[in-house]
Tab-separated table of N, CA and C in Angstrom:
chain	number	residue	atom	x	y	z
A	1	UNK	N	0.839	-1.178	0.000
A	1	UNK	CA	0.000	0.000	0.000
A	1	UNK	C	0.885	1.244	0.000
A	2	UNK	N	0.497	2.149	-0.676
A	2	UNK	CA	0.978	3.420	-1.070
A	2	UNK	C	0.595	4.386	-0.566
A	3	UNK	N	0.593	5.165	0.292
A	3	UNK	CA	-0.235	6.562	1.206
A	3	UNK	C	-0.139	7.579	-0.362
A	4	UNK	N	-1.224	8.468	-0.495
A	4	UNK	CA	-1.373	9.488	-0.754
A	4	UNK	C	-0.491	10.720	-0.364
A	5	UNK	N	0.171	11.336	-1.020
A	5	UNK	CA	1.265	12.139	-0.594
A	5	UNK	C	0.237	13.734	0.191
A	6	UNK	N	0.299	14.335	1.229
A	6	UNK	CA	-0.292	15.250	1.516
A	6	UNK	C	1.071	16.625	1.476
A	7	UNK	N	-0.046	17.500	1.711
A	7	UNK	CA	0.723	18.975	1.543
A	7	UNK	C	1.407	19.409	3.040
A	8	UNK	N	0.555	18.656	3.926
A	8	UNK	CA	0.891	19.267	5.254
A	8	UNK	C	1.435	17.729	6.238
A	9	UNK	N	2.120	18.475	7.317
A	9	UNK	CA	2.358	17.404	8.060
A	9	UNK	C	1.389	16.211	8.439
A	10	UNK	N	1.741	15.011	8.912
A	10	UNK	CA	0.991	13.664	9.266
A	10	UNK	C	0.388	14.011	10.966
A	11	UNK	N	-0.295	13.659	11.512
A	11	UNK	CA	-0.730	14.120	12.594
A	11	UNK	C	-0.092	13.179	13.930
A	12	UNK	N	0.082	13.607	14.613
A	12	UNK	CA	1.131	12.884	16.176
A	12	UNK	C	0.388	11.275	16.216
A	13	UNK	N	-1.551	11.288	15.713
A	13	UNK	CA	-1.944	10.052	15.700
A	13	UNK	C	-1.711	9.101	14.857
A	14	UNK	N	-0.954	10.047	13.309
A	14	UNK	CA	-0.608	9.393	12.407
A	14	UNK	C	0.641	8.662	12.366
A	15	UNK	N	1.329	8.927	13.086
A	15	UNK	CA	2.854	9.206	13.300
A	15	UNK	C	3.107	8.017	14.309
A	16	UNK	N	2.107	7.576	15.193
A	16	UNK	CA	2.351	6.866	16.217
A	16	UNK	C	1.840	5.332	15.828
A	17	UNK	N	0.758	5.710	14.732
A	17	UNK	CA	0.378	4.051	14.472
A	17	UNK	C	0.657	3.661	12.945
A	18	UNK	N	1.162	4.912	12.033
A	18	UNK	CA	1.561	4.042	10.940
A	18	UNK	C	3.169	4.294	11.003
A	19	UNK	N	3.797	5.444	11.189
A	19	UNK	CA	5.235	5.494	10.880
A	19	UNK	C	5.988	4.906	11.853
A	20	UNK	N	5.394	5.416	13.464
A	20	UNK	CA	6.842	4.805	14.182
A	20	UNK	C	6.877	3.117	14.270
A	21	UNK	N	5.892	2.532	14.003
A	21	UNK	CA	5.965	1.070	13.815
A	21	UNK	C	6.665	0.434	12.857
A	22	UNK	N	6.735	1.281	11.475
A	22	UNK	CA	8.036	1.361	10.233
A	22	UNK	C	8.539	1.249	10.788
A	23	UNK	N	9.250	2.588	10.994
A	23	UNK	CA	11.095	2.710	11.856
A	23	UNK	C	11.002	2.071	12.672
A	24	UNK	N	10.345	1.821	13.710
A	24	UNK	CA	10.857	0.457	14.548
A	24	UNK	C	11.248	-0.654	13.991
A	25	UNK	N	10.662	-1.100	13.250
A	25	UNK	CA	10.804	-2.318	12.613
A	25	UNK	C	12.522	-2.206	11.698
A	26	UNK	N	12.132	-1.048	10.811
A	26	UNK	CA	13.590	-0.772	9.795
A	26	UNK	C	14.591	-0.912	10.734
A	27	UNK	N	14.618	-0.180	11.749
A	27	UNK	CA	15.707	0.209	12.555
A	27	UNK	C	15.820	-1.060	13.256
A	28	UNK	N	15.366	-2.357	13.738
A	28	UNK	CA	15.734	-3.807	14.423
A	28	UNK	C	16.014	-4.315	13.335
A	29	UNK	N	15.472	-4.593	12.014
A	29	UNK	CA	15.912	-5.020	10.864
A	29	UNK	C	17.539	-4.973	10.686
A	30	UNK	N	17.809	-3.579	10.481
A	30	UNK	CA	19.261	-2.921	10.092
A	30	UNK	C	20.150	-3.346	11.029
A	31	UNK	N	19.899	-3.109	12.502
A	31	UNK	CA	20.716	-3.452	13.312
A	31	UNK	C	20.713	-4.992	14.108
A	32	UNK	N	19.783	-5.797	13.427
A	32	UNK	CA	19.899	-7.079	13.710
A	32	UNK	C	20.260	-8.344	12.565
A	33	UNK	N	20.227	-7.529	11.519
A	33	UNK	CA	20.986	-7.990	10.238
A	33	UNK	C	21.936	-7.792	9.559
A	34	UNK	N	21.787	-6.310	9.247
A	34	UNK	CA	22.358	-5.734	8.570
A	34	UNK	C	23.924	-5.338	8.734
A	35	UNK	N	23.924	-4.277	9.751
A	35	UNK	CA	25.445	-3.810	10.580
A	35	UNK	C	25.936	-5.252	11.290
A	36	UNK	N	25.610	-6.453	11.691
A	36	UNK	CA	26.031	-7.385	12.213
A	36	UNK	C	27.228	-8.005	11.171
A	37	UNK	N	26.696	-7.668	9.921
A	37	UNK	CA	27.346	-8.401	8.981
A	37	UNK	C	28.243	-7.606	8.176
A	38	UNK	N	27.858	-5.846	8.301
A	38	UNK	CA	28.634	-4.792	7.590
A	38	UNK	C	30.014	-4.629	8.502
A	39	UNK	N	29.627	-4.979	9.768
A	39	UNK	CA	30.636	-4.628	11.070
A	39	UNK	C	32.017	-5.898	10.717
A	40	UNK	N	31.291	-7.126	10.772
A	40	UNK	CA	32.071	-8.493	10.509
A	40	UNK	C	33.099	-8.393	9.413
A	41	UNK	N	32.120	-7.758	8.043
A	41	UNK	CA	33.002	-7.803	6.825
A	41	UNK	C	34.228	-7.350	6.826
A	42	UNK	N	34.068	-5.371	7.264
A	42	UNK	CA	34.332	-4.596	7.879
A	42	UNK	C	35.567	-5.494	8.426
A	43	UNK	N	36.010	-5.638	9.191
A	43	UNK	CA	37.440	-6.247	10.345
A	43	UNK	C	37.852	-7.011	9.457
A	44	UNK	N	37.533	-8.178	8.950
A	44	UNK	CA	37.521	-9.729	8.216
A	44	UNK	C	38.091	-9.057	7.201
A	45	UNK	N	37.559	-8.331	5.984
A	45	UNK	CA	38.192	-8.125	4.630
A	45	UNK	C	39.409	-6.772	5.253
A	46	UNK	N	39.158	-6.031	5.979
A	46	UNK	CA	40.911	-5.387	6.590
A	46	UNK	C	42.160	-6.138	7.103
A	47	UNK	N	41.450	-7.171	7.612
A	47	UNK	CA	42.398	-7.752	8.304
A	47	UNK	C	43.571	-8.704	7.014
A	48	UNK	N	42.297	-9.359	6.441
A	48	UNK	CA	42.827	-10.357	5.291
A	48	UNK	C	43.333	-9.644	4.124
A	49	UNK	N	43.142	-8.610	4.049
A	49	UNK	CA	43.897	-8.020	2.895
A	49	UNK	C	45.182	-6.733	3.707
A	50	UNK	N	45.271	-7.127	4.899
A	50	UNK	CA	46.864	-6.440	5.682
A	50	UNK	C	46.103	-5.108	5.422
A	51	UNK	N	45.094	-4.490	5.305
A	51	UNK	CA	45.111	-3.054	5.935
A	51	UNK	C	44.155	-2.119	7.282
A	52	UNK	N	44.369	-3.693	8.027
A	52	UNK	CA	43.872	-2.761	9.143
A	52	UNK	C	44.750	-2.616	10.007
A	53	UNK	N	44.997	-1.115	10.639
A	53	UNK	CA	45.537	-0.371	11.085
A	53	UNK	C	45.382	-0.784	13.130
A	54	UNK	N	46.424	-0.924	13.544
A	54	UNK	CA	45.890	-1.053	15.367
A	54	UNK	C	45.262	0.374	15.750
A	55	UNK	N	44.255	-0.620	16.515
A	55	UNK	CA	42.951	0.140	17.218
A	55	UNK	C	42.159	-0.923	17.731
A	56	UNK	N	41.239	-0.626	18.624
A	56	UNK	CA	40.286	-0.967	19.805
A	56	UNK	C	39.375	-1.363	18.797
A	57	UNK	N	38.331	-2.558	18.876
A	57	UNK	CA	37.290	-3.286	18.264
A	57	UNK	C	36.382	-2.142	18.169
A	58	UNK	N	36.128	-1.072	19.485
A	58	UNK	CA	35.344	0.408	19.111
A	58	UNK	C	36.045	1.154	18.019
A	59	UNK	N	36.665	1.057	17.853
A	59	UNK	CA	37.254	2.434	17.114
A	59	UNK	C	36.790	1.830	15.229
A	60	UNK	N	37.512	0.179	15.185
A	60	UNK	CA	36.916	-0.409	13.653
A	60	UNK	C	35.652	-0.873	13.436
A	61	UNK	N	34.887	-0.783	14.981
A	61	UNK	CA	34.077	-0.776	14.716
A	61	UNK	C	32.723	0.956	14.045
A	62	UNK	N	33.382	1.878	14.755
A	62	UNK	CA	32.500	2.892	14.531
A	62	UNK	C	32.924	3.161	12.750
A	63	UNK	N	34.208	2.678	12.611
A	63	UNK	CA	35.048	3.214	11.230
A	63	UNK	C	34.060	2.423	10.151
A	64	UNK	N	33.568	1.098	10.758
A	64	UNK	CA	32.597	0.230	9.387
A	64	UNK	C	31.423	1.126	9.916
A	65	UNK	N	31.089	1.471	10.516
A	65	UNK	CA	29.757	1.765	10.968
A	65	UNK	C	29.358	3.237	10.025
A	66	UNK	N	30.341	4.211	10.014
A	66	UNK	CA	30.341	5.252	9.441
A	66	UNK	C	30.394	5.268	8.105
A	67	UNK	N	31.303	4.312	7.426
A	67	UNK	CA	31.136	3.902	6.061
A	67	UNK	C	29.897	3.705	5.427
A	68	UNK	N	29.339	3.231	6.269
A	68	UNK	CA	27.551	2.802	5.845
A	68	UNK	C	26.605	3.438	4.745
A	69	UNK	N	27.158	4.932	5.417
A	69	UNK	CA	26.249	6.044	4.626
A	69	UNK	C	26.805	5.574	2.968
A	70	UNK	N	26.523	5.247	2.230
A	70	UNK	CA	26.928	4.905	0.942
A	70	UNK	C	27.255	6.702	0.079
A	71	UNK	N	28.386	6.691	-0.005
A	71	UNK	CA	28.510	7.585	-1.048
A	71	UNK	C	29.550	7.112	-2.431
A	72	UNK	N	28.772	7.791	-3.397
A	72	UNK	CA	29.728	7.406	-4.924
A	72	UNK	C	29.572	5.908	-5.208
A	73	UNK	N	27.989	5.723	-4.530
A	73	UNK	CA	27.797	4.270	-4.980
A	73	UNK	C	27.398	4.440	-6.612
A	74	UNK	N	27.497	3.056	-7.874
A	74	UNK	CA	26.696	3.207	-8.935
A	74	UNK	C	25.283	2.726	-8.531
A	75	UNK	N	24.427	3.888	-9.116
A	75	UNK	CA	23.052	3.796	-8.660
A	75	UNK	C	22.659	2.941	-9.285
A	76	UNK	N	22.860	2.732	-10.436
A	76	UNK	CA	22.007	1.865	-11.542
A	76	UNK	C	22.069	0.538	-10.931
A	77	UNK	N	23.289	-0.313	-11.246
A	77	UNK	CA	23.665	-1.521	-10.563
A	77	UNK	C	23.048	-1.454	-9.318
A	78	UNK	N	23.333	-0.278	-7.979
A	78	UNK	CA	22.296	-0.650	-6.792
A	78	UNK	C	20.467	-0.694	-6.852
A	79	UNK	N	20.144	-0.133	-7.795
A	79	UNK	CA	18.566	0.083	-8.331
A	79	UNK	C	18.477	-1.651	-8.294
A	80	UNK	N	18.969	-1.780	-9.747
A	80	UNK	CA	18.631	-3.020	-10.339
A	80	UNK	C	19.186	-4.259	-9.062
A	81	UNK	N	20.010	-3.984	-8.383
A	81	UNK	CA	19.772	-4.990	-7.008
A	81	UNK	C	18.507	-4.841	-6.128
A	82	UNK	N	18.558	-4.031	-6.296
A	82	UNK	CA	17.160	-3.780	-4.929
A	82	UNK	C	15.704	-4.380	-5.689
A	83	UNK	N	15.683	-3.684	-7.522
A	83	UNK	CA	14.454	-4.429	-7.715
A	83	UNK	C	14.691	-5.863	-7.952
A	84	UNK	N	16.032	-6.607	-7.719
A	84	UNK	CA	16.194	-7.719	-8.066
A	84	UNK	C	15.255	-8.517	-6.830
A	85	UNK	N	15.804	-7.567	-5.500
A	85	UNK	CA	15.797	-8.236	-4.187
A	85	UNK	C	13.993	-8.319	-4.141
A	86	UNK	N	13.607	-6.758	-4.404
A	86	UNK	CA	11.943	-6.396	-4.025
A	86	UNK	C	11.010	-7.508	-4.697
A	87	UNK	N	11.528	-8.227	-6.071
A	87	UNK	CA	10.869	-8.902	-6.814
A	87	UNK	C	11.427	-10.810	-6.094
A	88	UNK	N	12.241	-11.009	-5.927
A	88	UNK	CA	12.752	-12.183	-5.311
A	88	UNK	C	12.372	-12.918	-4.066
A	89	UNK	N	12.610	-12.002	-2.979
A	89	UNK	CA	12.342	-11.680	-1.532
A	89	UNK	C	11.096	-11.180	-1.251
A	90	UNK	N	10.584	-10.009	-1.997
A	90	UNK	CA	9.846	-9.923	-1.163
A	90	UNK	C	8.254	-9.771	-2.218
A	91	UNK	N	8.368	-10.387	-3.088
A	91	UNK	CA	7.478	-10.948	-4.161
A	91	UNK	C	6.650	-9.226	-4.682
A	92	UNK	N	7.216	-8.429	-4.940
A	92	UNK	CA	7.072	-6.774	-5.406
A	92	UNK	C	7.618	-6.248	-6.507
A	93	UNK	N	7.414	-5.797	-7.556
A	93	UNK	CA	7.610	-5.962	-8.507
A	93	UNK	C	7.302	-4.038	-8.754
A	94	UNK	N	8.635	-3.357	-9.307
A	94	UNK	CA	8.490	-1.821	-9.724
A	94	UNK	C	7.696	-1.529	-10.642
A	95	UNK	N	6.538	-0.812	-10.619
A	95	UNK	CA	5.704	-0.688	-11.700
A	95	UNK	C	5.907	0.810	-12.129
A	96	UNK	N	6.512	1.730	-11.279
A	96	UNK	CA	6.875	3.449	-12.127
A	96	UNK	C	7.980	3.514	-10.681
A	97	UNK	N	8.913	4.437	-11.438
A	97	UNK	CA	9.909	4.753	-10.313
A	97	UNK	C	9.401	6.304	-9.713
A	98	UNK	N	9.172	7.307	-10.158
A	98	UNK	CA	8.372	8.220	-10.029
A	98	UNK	C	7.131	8.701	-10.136
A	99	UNK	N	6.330	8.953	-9.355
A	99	UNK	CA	6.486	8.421	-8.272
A	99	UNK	C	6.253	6.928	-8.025
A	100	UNK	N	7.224	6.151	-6.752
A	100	UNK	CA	7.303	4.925	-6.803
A	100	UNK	C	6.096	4.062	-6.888
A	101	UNK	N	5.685	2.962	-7.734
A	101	UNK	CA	4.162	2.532	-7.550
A	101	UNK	C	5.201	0.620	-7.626
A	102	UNK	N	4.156	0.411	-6.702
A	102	UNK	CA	4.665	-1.230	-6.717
A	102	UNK	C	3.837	-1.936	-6.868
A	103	UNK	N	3.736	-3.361	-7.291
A	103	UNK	CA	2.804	-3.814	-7.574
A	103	UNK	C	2.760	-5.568	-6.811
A	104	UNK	N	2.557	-6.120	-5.980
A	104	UNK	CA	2.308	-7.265	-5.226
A	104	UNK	C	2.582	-8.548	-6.642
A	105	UNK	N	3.339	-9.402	-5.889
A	105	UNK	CA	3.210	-10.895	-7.108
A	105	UNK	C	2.180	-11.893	-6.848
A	106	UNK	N	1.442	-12.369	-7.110
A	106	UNK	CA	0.488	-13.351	-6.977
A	106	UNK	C	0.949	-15.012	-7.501
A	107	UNK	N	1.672	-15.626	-6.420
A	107	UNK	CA	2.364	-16.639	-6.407
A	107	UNK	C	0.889	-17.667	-6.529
């Protein structure tokens, strides 16, 4: 489902039963999947390729953590992963990128 885009802000009732239940969710998602495995790589591919530098498990760890923010990624190649993933995983399929419209698979 797709919300209707409005002109004005969402209301504190709106906010409490459709969005912060999102971000809750995104945000245990990310940090119970995601950084577990960005953090791991992170040490593992420095270590094995001789360029990690001595420092405290905090310090390589905040260093993968900060990397995260993706910059000077190729968008295209990351697009076409994500609709690889949206259509694979999670049976969704891109029907307009602007504005985004998706469309459910009927397995």
């Amino acid at each position: 489902m797709i919300r209707k885009n409005t002109s004005g802000d969402i209301s504190d009732e709106e906010f409490e039963q459709v969005l912060k239940p999102f971000l809750d969710d995104y945000d245990n998602f990310v940090l119970s999947y995601i950084m577990p495995e960005v953090i791991a790589y992170y040490i593992a591919n420095s270590y094995y390729r001789g360029s990690m530098y001595e420092g405290s498990f905090l310090q390589h760890y905040n260093s993968a953590k900060d990397l995260i923010n993706l910059f000077g990624e190729d968008y295209e190649q990351m697009k076409a992963e994500v609709f690889k993933l949206l259509k694979i995983k999670y049976a969704l399929i891109v029907v307009n990128e602007d504005p985004l419209d998706l469309k459910q698979i009927e397995y």
